Coordinates of C-alpha atoms in Angstrom, one line a residue:
M3 CA 24.9 32.0 3.5
T4 CA 25.5 29.2 5.9
F5 CA 23.6 25.9 5.4
D6 CA 23.0 22.7 7.3
L7 CA 23.0 20.8 4.0
V8 CA 23.8 21.6 0.4
V9 CA 23.0 19.3 -2.4
K10 CA 25.5 20.3 -5.2
N11 CA 25.6 19.8 -8.9
G12 CA 22.4 17.9 -9.3
T13 CA 19.6 18.1 -11.9
V14 CA 16.5 19.4 -10.1
I15 CA 13.1 18.1 -11.0
D16 CA 11.0 20.3 -8.7
G17 CA 7.7 18.3 -8.6
S18 CA 5.7 20.9 -10.4
G19 CA 5.9 19.1 -13.8
S20 CA 8.2 21.8 -15.2
D21 CA 11.4 21.0 -17.0
R22 CA 14.4 19.9 -15.1
F23 CA 17.2 22.4 -14.4
R24 CA 20.8 22.3 -13.0
A25 CA 21.0 23.8 -9.5
D26 CA 22.2 23.4 -6.0
V27 CA 19.7 23.1 -3.1
G28 CA 20.5 24.7 0.2
V29 CA 18.8 23.6 3.5
R30 CA 18.7 25.1 6.9
D31 CA 16.6 24.1 9.9
G32 CA 14.7 21.4 7.9
R33 CA 13.6 23.8 5.2
I34 CA 14.8 24.6 1.7
V35 CA 16.2 28.1 1.9
A36 CA 17.9 28.5 -1.5
V37 CA 17.9 26.9 -5.0
G38 CA 20.4 28.0 -7.6
D39 CA 24.2 28.4 -7.9
L40 CA 25.1 28.5 -4.2
D41 CA 28.1 29.6 -2.4
G42 CA 28.7 29.5 1.3
S43 CA 29.6 26.9 3.9
A44 CA 27.6 23.9 4.9
R45 CA 27.7 21.3 7.7
R46 CA 27.3 18.6 5.1
S47 CA 27.5 18.7 1.3
I48 CA 26.3 16.0 -1.1
D49 CA 27.6 15.9 -4.7
A50 CA 24.6 15.0 -6.8
D51 CA 26.4 15.2 -10.2
G52 CA 24.7 12.8 -12.6
H53 CA 21.7 12.4 -10.4
I54 CA 18.2 13.8 -10.2
V55 CA 17.2 15.8 -7.1
S56 CA 13.5 15.6 -6.6
P57 CA 11.0 16.2 -3.7
G58 CA 10.5 13.2 -1.4
F59 CA 7.7 11.0 -2.6
V60 CA 4.3 11.1 -0.8
D61 CA 2.2 7.9 -0.5
G62 CA -1.4 8.4 0.4
H63 CA -2.4 4.8 1.0
T64 CA -0.5 2.9 3.7
H65 CA -1.2 0.9 6.8
M66 CA 1.7 1.7 9.0
D67 CA -0.4 2.4 12.2
A68 CA 1.1 -0.6 14.0
Q69 CA 4.5 -0.6 12.3
V70 CA 5.4 3.0 13.3
F71 CA 5.8 1.7 16.9
W72 CA 8.6 -0.7 16.0
D73 CA 10.1 0.5 12.8
P74 CA 11.4 4.1 12.8
I75 CA 12.0 4.4 9.1
G76 CA 8.8 3.2 7.5
S77 CA 10.2 0.3 5.5
C78 CA 9.8 -0.7 2.8
S79 CA 8.4 2.6 1.5
C80 CA 11.4 4.5 2.7
Y81 CA 13.7 2.4 0.4
H82 CA 11.7 3.7 -2.7
G83 CA 12.0 7.4 -2.0
V84 CA 8.9 7.8 0.1
T85 CA 9.4 10.5 2.8
S86 CA 5.7 11.1 3.9
V87 CA 2.9 8.5 4.2
V88 CA -0.8 8.6 5.1
M89 CA -1.8 5.7 7.3
G90 CA -5.1 4.6 8.8
N91 CA -6.7 3.8 5.4
C92 CA -9.8 1.5 4.9
G93 CA -11.1 2.1 8.4
F94 CA -8.3 0.3 10.1
T95 CA -6.6 2.2 13.0
L96 CA -5.4 1.5 16.5
A97 CA -7.5 4.3 18.0
P98 CA -9.7 5.1 19.5
C99 CA -9.3 2.1 21.7
K100 CA -8.5 1.3 25.3
A101 CA -5.4 -0.9 25.9
E102 CA -7.5 -3.7 27.4
D103 CA -9.7 -3.8 24.3
A104 CA -6.8 -3.9 21.8
D105 CA -7.9 -7.4 20.7
M106 CA -11.0 -5.9 19.0
V107 CA -8.7 -3.7 16.9
F108 CA -6.4 -6.6 16.2
R109 CA -9.5 -8.6 15.0
N110 CA -10.1 -6.0 12.4
L111 CA -6.5 -5.9 11.2
E112 CA -5.2 -9.4 11.5
R113 CA -6.7 -11.0 8.4
A114 CA -8.0 -8.0 6.5
E115 CA -4.5 -6.5 6.4
D116 CA -2.3 -9.5 7.1
L117 CA -0.8 -8.1 10.3
S118 CA 0.4 -10.6 12.8
R119 CA -1.4 -10.4 16.1
E120 CA 1.7 -11.7 17.8
A121 CA 3.8 -8.9 16.2
M122 CA 1.3 -6.3 17.3
L123 CA 1.2 -7.6 20.9
A124 CA 5.0 -7.7 21.1
G125 CA 5.7 -4.5 19.2
I126 CA 3.2 -1.9 20.5
D127 CA 3.5 -0.1 23.8
W128 CA -0.2 1.0 24.1
T129 CA -0.3 4.4 25.8
W130 CA -3.5 5.9 24.4
E131 CA -7.2 5.6 24.4
T132 CA -8.6 8.5 22.3
F133 CA -7.4 9.3 18.8
P134 CA -5.8 12.6 19.9
E135 CA -3.8 10.6 22.4
F136 CA -2.8 8.2 19.6
L137 CA -1.5 11.1 17.5
D138 CA 0.5 12.3 20.5
A139 CA 2.0 8.8 20.9
V140 CA 3.0 8.8 17.2
E141 CA 4.4 12.3 17.5
A142 CA 6.5 11.2 20.5
R143 CA 8.0 8.2 18.6
P144 CA 11.4 8.6 16.9
K145 CA 10.6 8.5 13.2
G146 CA 12.7 8.5 10.1
I147 CA 9.9 9.6 7.8
N148 CA 6.7 11.7 8.1
Y149 CA 3.3 10.3 9.0
A150 CA -0.3 11.5 8.8
G151 CA -3.3 9.4 9.8
Y152 CA -7.0 8.9 9.4
I153 CA -9.3 8.0 12.2
G154 CA -10.7 4.6 11.2
H155 CA -14.4 3.5 11.2
S156 CA -13.8 0.0 12.5
A157 CA -11.8 1.1 15.5
L158 CA -14.3 3.9 16.1
R159 CA -17.3 1.4 16.1
T160 CA -15.6 -1.0 18.4
Y161 CA -14.7 1.8 20.8
V162 CA -18.2 3.1 21.0
M163 CA -20.2 -0.1 20.6
G164 CA -17.9 -2.9 21.9
E165 CA -18.9 -6.4 20.6
R166 CA -22.1 -5.0 19.1
A167 CA -19.9 -3.4 16.4
F168 CA -19.5 -6.7 14.8
T169 CA -23.2 -7.6 14.7
E170 CA -25.6 -4.6 14.9
P171 CA -26.4 -1.2 13.4
A172 CA -25.6 1.8 15.5
T173 CA -28.2 3.4 17.7
A174 CA -28.7 7.2 17.6
S175 CA -26.6 7.5 20.8
D176 CA -23.8 5.4 19.2
L177 CA -23.8 7.5 16.1
K178 CA -23.7 10.8 18.0
Q179 CA -20.7 9.6 19.9
M180 CA -18.9 8.5 16.7
C181 CA -19.5 11.8 15.1
D182 CA -18.2 13.6 18.2
H183 CA -15.0 11.5 18.2
V184 CA -14.3 12.1 14.5
V185 CA -14.8 15.9 15.0
E186 CA -12.4 15.7 18.0
A187 CA -9.9 13.7 15.9
V188 CA -9.8 16.1 12.9
N189 CA -9.5 19.1 15.2
A190 CA -6.5 17.4 16.8
G191 CA -4.9 16.8 13.4
A192 CA -6.3 13.6 11.9
I193 CA -6.1 13.8 8.2
G194 CA -9.7 12.6 7.9
F195 CA -12.0 9.6 8.3
S196 CA -11.7 6.2 6.6
T197 CA -14.0 3.2 6.3
S198 CA -14.4 -0.1 4.5
R199 CA -17.4 -1.6 2.9
T200 CA -15.6 -4.2 0.7
F201 CA -16.4 -7.9 1.0
N202 CA -12.7 -8.5 1.0
H203 CA -12.3 -7.3 4.5
L204 CA -13.0 -10.1 7.0
T205 CA -11.9 -10.9 10.5
A206 CA -9.8 -14.0 11.3
D207 CA -13.0 -15.9 12.2
D208 CA -14.7 -15.1 8.8
R209 CA -16.9 -12.2 10.0
P210 CA -17.2 -8.8 8.3
V211 CA -14.9 -6.2 9.9
A212 CA -16.8 -3.8 12.1
S213 CA -17.2 -0.9 9.6
R214 CA -19.0 -3.3 7.2
L215 CA -22.0 -3.5 9.7
A216 CA -22.7 0.2 9.2
D217 CA -25.5 1.3 7.0
W218 CA -24.9 4.2 4.5
E219 CA -26.7 6.7 6.7
E220 CA -24.1 6.1 9.5
V221 CA -21.3 6.8 7.0
R222 CA -23.1 9.8 5.7
A223 CA -23.7 11.3 9.2
I224 CA -20.1 10.9 10.2
V225 CA -18.7 12.5 7.0
N226 CA -21.2 15.4 7.2
A227 CA -20.2 16.0 10.8
M228 CA -16.5 16.1 9.7
G229 CA -17.5 18.4 6.8
K230 CA -18.8 21.0 9.2
T231 CA -15.3 21.5 10.6
G232 CA -14.0 22.5 7.2
K233 CA -11.3 19.8 7.6
G234 CA -10.6 16.3 6.7
I235 CA -10.7 13.8 3.8
F236 CA -13.0 10.8 3.4
E237 CA -11.3 7.6 2.3
I238 CA -13.4 4.5 1.5
A239 CA -12.6 0.9 0.5
G240 CA -15.7 0.7 -1.6
E241 CA -18.7 -1.5 -2.2
A242 CA -18.9 -3.9 -5.2
P243 CA -22.2 -3.1 -6.9
G244 CA -21.3 -5.5 -9.8
R245 CA -22.1 -5.0 -13.4
K246 CA -25.9 -4.1 -13.3
P247 CA -26.3 -0.5 -14.4
E248 CA -29.0 0.3 -11.9
R249 CA -27.0 -1.0 -8.9
M250 CA -23.9 0.9 -10.1
R251 CA -26.0 4.1 -10.6
E252 CA -27.4 3.8 -7.1
Y253 CA -24.0 3.4 -5.5
F254 CA -22.5 6.2 -7.7
D255 CA -25.3 8.6 -6.7
R256 CA -24.5 7.9 -3.0
L257 CA -20.8 8.6 -3.5
K258 CA -21.5 11.8 -5.5
G259 CA -24.2 13.0 -3.2
L260 CA -22.0 12.6 -0.2
A261 CA -19.1 14.5 -1.8
V262 CA -21.3 17.3 -2.8
E263 CA -23.4 17.7 0.3
S264 CA -20.5 17.4 2.8
G265 CA -18.0 19.4 0.8
V266 CA -15.4 16.8 1.9
K267 CA -12.8 15.5 -0.5
Q268 CA -13.4 11.9 -1.2
T269 CA -10.8 9.2 -2.3
W270 CA -10.8 5.5 -3.0
G271 CA -8.8 3.0 -5.0
M272 CA -9.6 1.4 -8.3
F273 CA -8.2 -1.5 -10.3
S274 CA -9.0 -3.1 -13.6
V275 CA -9.8 -6.8 -13.4
R276 CA -9.7 -9.2 -16.3
I277 CA -13.0 -10.9 -15.4
A278 CA -14.8 -7.6 -15.7
P279 CA -12.6 -5.4 -17.8
E280 CA -15.3 -2.8 -18.5
I281 CA -16.1 -2.0 -14.9
W282 CA -13.4 0.5 -14.0
R283 CA -14.1 3.3 -16.6
P284 CA -17.5 4.3 -15.2
Y285 CA -15.8 5.1 -11.8
F286 CA -13.6 7.6 -13.5
D287 CA -16.6 9.1 -15.3
L288 CA -18.1 9.4 -11.8
A289 CA -15.2 11.5 -10.7
V290 CA -15.7 13.9 -13.6
E291 CA -19.5 14.0 -13.0
T292 CA -18.9 14.8 -9.3
A293 CA -16.5 17.6 -10.1
D294 CA -19.1 19.1 -12.5
A295 CA -21.6 18.9 -9.6
G296 CA -19.2 20.7 -7.2
G297 CA -17.8 17.7 -5.4
D298 CA -14.2 16.3 -5.3
I299 CA -13.3 12.7 -5.9
S300 CA -9.8 11.5 -6.5
I301 CA -9.1 7.9 -7.5
Q302 CA -6.1 6.1 -6.2
V303 CA -4.4 3.9 -8.8
H304 CA -1.4 1.6 -9.0
S305 CA 1.5 1.6 -11.4
R306 CA 1.3 -2.1 -12.1
A307 CA -0.6 -5.3 -11.5
L308 CA -1.7 -6.1 -7.9
N309 CA 0.5 -9.2 -7.5
V310 CA 0.2 -11.8 -4.8
L311 CA 3.7 -13.3 -4.4
F312 CA 4.2 -16.9 -3.3
S313 CA 7.3 -19.1 -2.9
F314 CA 8.5 -22.0 -0.9
A315 CA 10.5 -19.5 1.2
A316 CA 7.3 -17.7 2.3
H317 CA 4.0 -19.5 1.5
T318 CA 2.5 -21.4 -1.4
P319 CA -1.2 -21.7 -2.4
Y320 CA -1.1 -25.3 -1.2
D321 CA 0.2 -25.0 2.3
K322 CA -2.9 -26.3 4.0
W323 CA -3.7 -29.0 1.4
D324 CA -3.2 -32.8 2.0
V325 CA 0.4 -33.9 1.8
W326 CA 1.6 -30.3 1.3
Q327 CA 0.7 -29.5 4.8
D328 CA 3.1 -32.1 6.1
L329 CA 5.8 -30.9 3.7
R330 CA 5.4 -27.3 4.7
A331 CA 5.8 -28.0 8.4
L332 CA 9.4 -29.2 7.8
P333 CA 12.5 -26.9 7.8
L334 CA 13.2 -25.6 4.3
A335 CA 16.3 -27.7 3.9
E336 CA 14.3 -30.9 4.5
Q337 CA 11.6 -29.7 2.1
K338 CA 14.2 -29.4 -0.6
V339 CA 15.2 -33.1 0.0
K340 CA 11.6 -34.3 -0.1
L341 CA 11.0 -32.3 -3.3
R342 CA 13.7 -34.1 -5.1
D343 CA 12.0 -37.5 -4.5
A344 CA 10.1 -38.3 -7.7
H345 CA 7.4 -40.3 -6.0
Y346 CA 6.7 -37.7 -3.4
R347 CA 6.7 -34.9 -6.0
A348 CA 4.1 -36.9 -8.0
Q349 CA 1.8 -37.0 -4.9
L350 CA 2.2 -33.2 -4.5
V351 CA 1.3 -32.6 -8.1
E352 CA -1.7 -34.9 -7.9
V353 CA -3.1 -33.1 -4.8
A354 CA -2.4 -29.7 -6.2
N355 CA -4.5 -30.5 -9.3
R356 CA -7.6 -31.5 -7.2
E357 CA -10.6 -29.1 -7.1
Y358 CA -10.3 -26.5 -4.3
T359 CA -12.9 -27.0 -1.6
G360 CA -11.5 -24.8 1.1
P361 CA -12.8 -21.5 2.5
R362 CA -13.4 -18.5 0.3
V363 CA -10.2 -16.7 -0.6
V364 CA -10.3 -12.9 -0.1
G365 CA -8.1 -9.9 -0.5
A366 CA -4.4 -10.6 -1.2
E367 CA -4.5 -14.2 0.1
A368 CA -2.9 -16.8 -2.2
R369 CA -5.5 -18.6 -4.2
P370 CA -5.4 -21.8 -6.3
P371 CA -3.5 -20.7 -9.3
N372 CA -4.7 -20.2 -12.8
W373 CA -1.3 -20.9 -14.3
D374 CA -2.0 -18.8 -17.4
W375 CA -1.9 -15.9 -14.9
V376 CA 1.1 -16.9 -12.8
F377 CA 4.6 -15.7 -13.8
P378 CA 8.0 -16.8 -12.5
M379 CA 9.9 -14.0 -10.8
A380 CA 13.6 -14.7 -10.5
D381 CA 14.4 -11.1 -11.2
M382 CA 12.5 -7.8 -11.7
S383 CA 11.9 -8.3 -15.4
Y384 CA 8.2 -7.5 -15.7
D385 CA 7.2 -8.9 -19.0
Q386 CA 7.6 -12.7 -18.8
P387 CA 5.9 -15.7 -20.2
S388 CA 3.4 -17.4 -18.0
M389 CA 3.9 -20.6 -16.0
A390 CA 1.4 -22.3 -18.3
Q391 CA 3.5 -21.4 -21.4
L392 CA 6.8 -22.4 -19.8
A393 CA 5.3 -25.7 -18.6
Q394 CA 4.1 -26.5 -22.1
Q395 CA 7.5 -25.7 -23.5
R396 CA 9.1 -28.2 -21.0
G397 CA 6.3 -30.7 -21.3
V398 CA 5.6 -30.8 -17.6
D399 CA 2.7 -29.9 -15.3
P400 CA 2.8 -26.3 -14.0
V401 CA 3.0 -27.5 -10.4
E402 CA 6.0 -29.6 -11.2
L403 CA 7.5 -26.6 -13.0
M404 CA 7.0 -24.5 -9.9
I405 CA 8.9 -27.2 -7.9
D406 CA 11.6 -27.4 -10.5
L407 CA 12.2 -23.7 -10.7
S408 CA 12.2 -23.4 -6.9
L409 CA 14.9 -26.0 -6.6
E410 CA 16.9 -24.6 -9.5
H411 CA 17.0 -21.2 -7.7
D412 CA 17.5 -22.7 -4.2
F413 CA 14.0 -21.3 -3.2
N414 CA 15.2 -17.8 -4.1
I415 CA 12.4 -17.3 -6.6
F416 CA 8.8 -16.0 -6.3
F417 CA 5.8 -16.6 -8.4
R418 CA 3.8 -13.5 -9.3
Q419 CA 0.0 -14.0 -9.3
P420 CA -1.7 -10.9 -10.6
I421 CA -5.2 -10.6 -9.1
A422 CA -6.0 -7.1 -10.6
N423 CA -4.6 -4.7 -13.1
E424 CA -3.6 -7.5 -15.4
N425 CA -4.0 -5.3 -18.4
Q426 CA -1.1 -2.8 -18.5
D427 CA -2.9 -0.6 -21.1
H428 CA -5.6 -0.1 -18.5
V429 CA -3.0 0.7 -15.9
L430 CA -1.5 3.4 -18.0
E431 CA -4.9 4.9 -18.9
M432 CA -5.8 5.1 -15.2
M433 CA -2.5 6.7 -14.3
Q434 CA -3.0 9.4 -17.0
H435 CA -6.5 10.3 -16.0
P436 CA -6.8 13.8 -14.5
H437 CA -8.7 12.6 -11.5
S438 CA -6.3 9.8 -10.5
L439 CA -3.5 9.7 -8.0
V440 CA -0.6 7.2 -8.4
T441 CA -0.5 6.0 -4.8
F442 CA -1.9 2.7 -3.5
S443 CA 1.0 0.8 -2.0
D444 CA -0.8 -0.7 1.1
S445 CA 2.6 -0.5 2.7
G446 CA 2.6 -1.8 6.2
A447 CA -0.2 -4.3 5.4
H448 CA -0.3 -7.6 3.5
V449 CA 3.3 -7.9 4.6
S450 CA 3.8 -11.5 3.6
Q451 CA 1.5 -11.5 0.6
I452 CA 2.3 -8.6 -1.7
M453 CA 5.2 -6.1 -2.1
D454 CA 3.7 -2.9 -3.5
S455 CA 5.8 -0.4 -1.5
S456 CA 7.9 -0.2 -4.7
L457 CA 5.1 1.3 -6.9
Q458 CA 7.0 4.6 -7.1
T459 CA 10.3 3.1 -8.3
H460 CA 8.4 0.9 -10.7
L461 CA 6.8 4.0 -12.2
L462 CA 10.2 5.5 -12.7
S463 CA 11.9 2.4 -14.1
Y464 CA 9.1 0.7 -16.1
W465 CA 6.8 3.5 -17.3
V466 CA 9.5 6.3 -17.7
R467 CA 12.6 4.4 -18.7
D468 CA 11.4 1.2 -20.3
R469 CA 8.1 2.2 -21.8
Q470 CA 8.7 6.0 -22.1
A471 CA 5.0 6.6 -21.4
F472 CA 5.8 9.4 -19.0
T473 CA 8.5 12.0 -19.0
L474 CA 10.5 11.9 -15.8
E475 CA 9.1 15.3 -14.9
Q476 CA 5.5 14.0 -15.3
A477 CA 6.2 10.9 -13.2
V478 CA 7.9 12.8 -10.4
R479 CA 4.9 15.2 -10.3
E480 CA 2.5 12.2 -10.0
I481 CA 4.2 11.0 -6.8
T482 CA 5.2 14.3 -5.2
S483 CA 3.1 17.5 -5.6
K484 CA -0.1 15.8 -6.8
T485 CA -0.3 13.5 -3.8
A486 CA 1.0 16.1 -1.4
D487 CA -1.6 18.6 -2.5
M488 CA -4.4 16.0 -2.3
W489 CA -3.7 15.4 1.4
G490 CA -3.1 19.0 2.2
L491 CA 0.6 18.6 2.8
H492 CA 1.3 21.9 1.0
D493 CA 4.8 22.4 2.4
R494 CA 5.9 19.1 0.8
G495 CA 6.0 17.7 -2.7
R496 CA 8.0 20.6 -4.3
I497 CA 11.5 21.9 -4.3
A498 CA 11.2 25.6 -3.7
E499 CA 12.3 28.1 -1.0
G500 CA 10.4 27.7 2.2
K501 CA 9.3 24.1 1.5
A502 CA 10.2 21.2 3.8
A503 CA 13.5 19.7 2.8
D504 CA 12.3 16.2 1.9
L505 CA 14.5 15.2 -1.0
V506 CA 15.3 12.1 -3.1
I507 CA 18.6 11.9 -5.0
F508 CA 18.5 9.2 -7.6
D509 CA 20.1 8.0 -10.8
P510 CA 17.4 8.1 -13.6
D511 CA 19.3 5.4 -15.6
T512 CA 19.3 2.8 -12.8
V513 CA 16.5 3.5 -10.3
A514 CA 14.4 0.4 -9.9
P515 CA 13.0 -2.0 -7.4
R516 CA 15.2 -4.9 -6.3
M517 CA 14.1 -8.4 -5.8
P518 CA 12.1 -9.0 -2.6
T519 CA 13.4 -11.2 0.1
V520 CA 11.7 -13.1 2.9
E521 CA 12.6 -11.9 6.4
H522 CA 11.5 -12.8 9.9
D523 CA 12.4 -9.4 11.4
L524 CA 9.0 -8.3 12.7
P525 CA 8.3 -8.4 16.5
A526 CA 7.9 -11.9 17.7
G527 CA 9.8 -13.1 14.7
A528 CA 6.8 -12.7 12.4
R529 CA 7.5 -13.0 8.6
R530 CA 7.4 -10.3 6.0
L531 CA 8.6 -9.5 2.5
K532 CA 11.3 -6.9 2.2
Q533 CA 12.2 -5.0 -0.9
T534 CA 14.8 -2.3 -1.4
A535 CA 15.7 -0.2 -4.5
Q536 CA 18.7 0.4 -6.6
G537 CA 19.7 3.8 -8.0
I538 CA 18.6 5.9 -5.0
L539 CA 21.8 7.6 -3.6
H540 CA 20.2 9.5 -0.7
T541 CA 16.8 10.1 0.9
V542 CA 16.6 13.3 2.9
V543 CA 13.8 14.0 5.4
N544 CA 13.4 17.4 6.9
G545 CA 16.9 18.3 6.0
E546 CA 18.6 15.2 7.4
V547 CA 20.0 12.2 5.5
V548 CA 18.0 9.2 6.5
L549 CA 19.1 6.6 3.9
T550 CA 22.2 6.3 1.7
N551 CA 22.1 3.4 -0.7
N552 CA 19.4 1.7 1.4
E553 CA 21.5 2.0 4.6
Y554 CA 19.8 3.7 7.5
S555 CA 21.8 6.6 9.0
G556 CA 20.1 6.4 12.4
A557 CA 18.6 9.9 12.1
T558 CA 15.0 10.4 13.2
P559 CA 13.9 13.7 11.7
G560 CA 10.4 12.5 10.7
R561 CA 7.4 14.3 12.0
L562 CA 3.7 13.7 12.6
L563 CA 1.9 15.8 10.0
R564 CA -1.3 17.2 11.5
T565 CA -4.0 18.8 9.4

């Protein structure tokens, strides 16, 4: 047999959860055509001796809707073995929308998802109005990885209602139009419908994003309309009913009732939080309860804490405070000089210890630190003493320690501020729950605030290799076939004859995230955090090598994945 690509001598973990086995993998026309001891010629052969050959990883929660128009490879997810992503989560999409109304969409995205308006203006060639036209535009783009996308509620509302979307409930006419557009979108290949009802999602001018103005009956009507097509998934950035049992029960009944009556798969994310450590378990009980009632809820979870990262090279929590604001306006080299001045440092420390009186901090925005819950990050070692502990050891104020460590590392250090999932025992319990999905990177959003595109390589390095809480086979299944099956990508997520040839070839002894860096490589020079991985030899998408040791090959075999 003649192949386009043969991966030889590797140890295959096929994504099913079954034991690993030694085999070659043969690829032709973007598909796996043979698995075993293979003979025959190949246009390209890769020696995977000493490496794992797994399916490409599937990430079901990204925000690459804008990024896909200027970044062909889907960084930083691509560096961590991800070959297929689902974008358009939380109601935030670029369609439906006319080009002249793009600013309404940007208003929803700019603060809620930390996407630079300038970058979007410079990087997007707007050629669509409807969601089917947006899908066609994505399909036409050269792509290194595969993309699927939701139609988002905020964009849908602003398209139908204009400025009223930010202030008013929908009329009956508005609602019919929205239902019709969603049906049109899923029939054209949208993976489903997404919305946000979380207080964390605000516009740059401190107003709720458009989807938050919808009442529950609006959401219900749209999801039920989609359900009648027999297609689509409903994703929601959920409400916060708090701790009162009656309020939680009312919200849970709405979620369960919608899943059962619509027949639509439902998914949302969940974290543990230290200020209310008991809150998360009832949500998992709800997923079980809904399944017993005939509905389907899958809960997206993370493989570690949700960490805000700050540094002098990017941003600090004090950038808009007195004295600090003047410092942070200077070039970095001049900041280093000022920070070595003892009198000036004392002013900075004094100001940083004042009570915060600024605007409410939401989402992944940096907040005034509780130094007991901030950790230095000079490398990727995860279990570190807190800044409060280190400051006490040195006999200095934690703010002064932040300055000292930053200068000692020439600003090449971050400070990790977990705002959720602080308890790693909770993280493990959530990942092991039968109704959970290990996928929640937010890749493409919060680009200067967090770096969670590496959740897959963290799973493999920390939870498999360091903690031995999962076997490698179990972990690979979590991020391949389980996520692929949830989003209906049934030709992906497994190594078997006839499946799409999305492959990751990695060293199980070294695979891990590398330290993030601060880059200004977005359109218009906008800033982002970038993080690559170690231990991944090749990433193959639809039979073509896209990355080798983090280096992009220039290939664009990625596809739009329509339902």
